[in-house]
Amino acid sequence: MPRKPTLRKKKVGKSVYWFTKAGGETYFGNVQDVTSDEARRLFAAHMKSVVEEDHSSKRKELSAGELGARHGLHLPGGSPTLS
């Protein structure tokens, strides 16, 4: 089961950064430069974009031709399906 998306601190060398693994490794700035409130706002915006990106990549509807092609059917008058 995937881990719950969280905003964390990550030490890189001598610096500490705001960081998440959700949606790919993403850094939100140095802890000394970015307040926790700003980091939470950036994290929320990042999570929103990850969710929107995921939903936009998946269509919910198929045309009759697309559905037929998925099942290996050739519809009369249509173009040949890819197998």
Short mmCIF file of C-alpha atoms in Angstrom, two decimals:
data_model
loop_
_atom_site.label_atom_id
_atom_site.label_comp_id
_atom_site.label_asym_id
_atom_site.label_seq_id
_atom_site.Cartn_x
_atom_site.Cartn_y
_atom_site.Cartn_z
CA MET A 1 0.00 0.00 0.00
CA PRO A 2 1.40 3.43 -0.93
CA ARG A 3 2.55 5.75 1.79
CA LYS A 4 0.38 8.73 2.73
CA PRO A 5 1.70 11.90 1.03
CA THR A 6 3.48 13.98 3.65
CA LEU A 7 5.58 17.10 3.82
CA ARG A 8 8.88 16.25 5.47
CA LYS A 9 12.28 17.72 6.19
CA LYS A 10 15.27 16.14 4.44
CA LYS A 11 18.90 16.76 5.27
CA VAL A 12 21.16 17.07 2.22
CA GLY A 13 24.75 17.70 3.21
CA LYS A 14 24.66 20.44 5.83
CA SER A 15 21.33 21.90 4.64
CA VAL A 16 17.78 20.86 5.52
CA TYR A 17 14.98 21.14 2.91
CA TRP A 18 11.20 20.81 2.81
CA PHE A 19 10.55 17.67 0.77
CA THR A 20 7.97 15.09 -0.39
CA LYS A 21 8.13 11.84 -2.35
CA ALA A 22 4.50 12.22 -3.47
CA GLY A 23 4.32 12.68 -7.24
CA GLY A 24 8.09 12.19 -7.54
CA GLU A 25 10.78 13.67 -5.34
CA THR A 26 9.98 17.36 -4.91
CA TYR A 27 11.76 20.00 -2.84
CA PHE A 28 10.04 23.17 -1.60
CA GLY A 29 13.04 25.13 -0.37
CA ASN A 30 15.50 25.39 2.48
CA VAL A 31 13.95 25.19 5.95
CA GLN A 32 15.85 28.36 6.96
CA ASP A 33 14.41 30.31 4.00
CA VAL A 34 10.85 28.93 3.69
CA THR A 35 8.44 29.05 6.62
CA SER A 36 6.42 25.95 7.53
CA ASP A 37 3.20 27.75 6.49
CA GLU A 38 4.64 28.57 3.05
CA ALA A 39 5.97 25.02 2.67
CA ARG A 40 2.48 23.66 3.47
CA ARG A 41 0.94 25.96 0.85
CA LEU A 42 3.50 24.84 -1.75
CA PHE A 43 2.91 21.18 -0.79
CA ALA A 44 -0.87 21.60 -1.13
CA ALA A 45 -0.47 23.20 -4.58
CA HIS A 46 1.87 20.38 -5.60
CA MET A 47 -0.58 17.70 -4.45
CA LYS A 48 -3.42 19.43 -6.32
CA SER A 49 -1.38 19.42 -9.53
CA VAL A 50 -0.47 15.74 -9.04
CA VAL A 51 -4.14 14.79 -8.61
CA GLU A 52 -5.25 16.89 -11.60
CA GLU A 53 -2.46 15.44 -13.75
CA ASP A 54 -3.54 11.90 -12.82
CA HIS A 55 -7.21 12.56 -13.64
CA SER A 56 -6.51 14.32 -16.94
CA SER A 57 -4.47 11.37 -18.19
CA LYS A 58 -7.40 8.99 -17.83
CA ARG A 59 -10.43 9.44 -20.07
CA LYS A 60 -13.67 8.00 -18.78
CA GLU A 61 -15.47 7.68 -22.14
CA LEU A 62 -14.72 5.66 -25.28
CA SER A 63 -16.27 5.94 -28.71
CA ALA A 64 -17.87 2.84 -30.24
CA GLY A 65 -14.88 2.47 -32.57
CA GLU A 66 -12.37 2.72 -29.70
CA LEU A 67 -14.32 0.17 -27.67
CA GLY A 68 -14.48 -2.20 -30.65
CA ALA A 69 -10.76 -1.77 -31.32
CA ARG A 70 -9.96 -2.68 -27.72
CA HIS A 71 -11.84 -5.94 -28.20
CA GLY A 72 -10.35 -6.70 -31.62
CA LEU A 73 -13.53 -5.96 -33.56
CA HIS A 74 -13.69 -4.38 -37.00
CA LEU A 75 -16.78 -2.22 -37.36
CA PRO A 76 -18.39 -1.97 -40.86
CA GLY A 77 -17.42 1.23 -42.65
CA GLY A 78 -14.69 1.95 -40.10
CA SER A 79 -10.97 1.81 -40.46
CA PRO A 80 -9.18 -1.43 -39.66
CA THR A 81 -8.32 -1.90 -36.02
CA LEU A 82 -4.83 -2.18 -34.68
CA SER A 83 -4.13 -5.57 -33.21
#
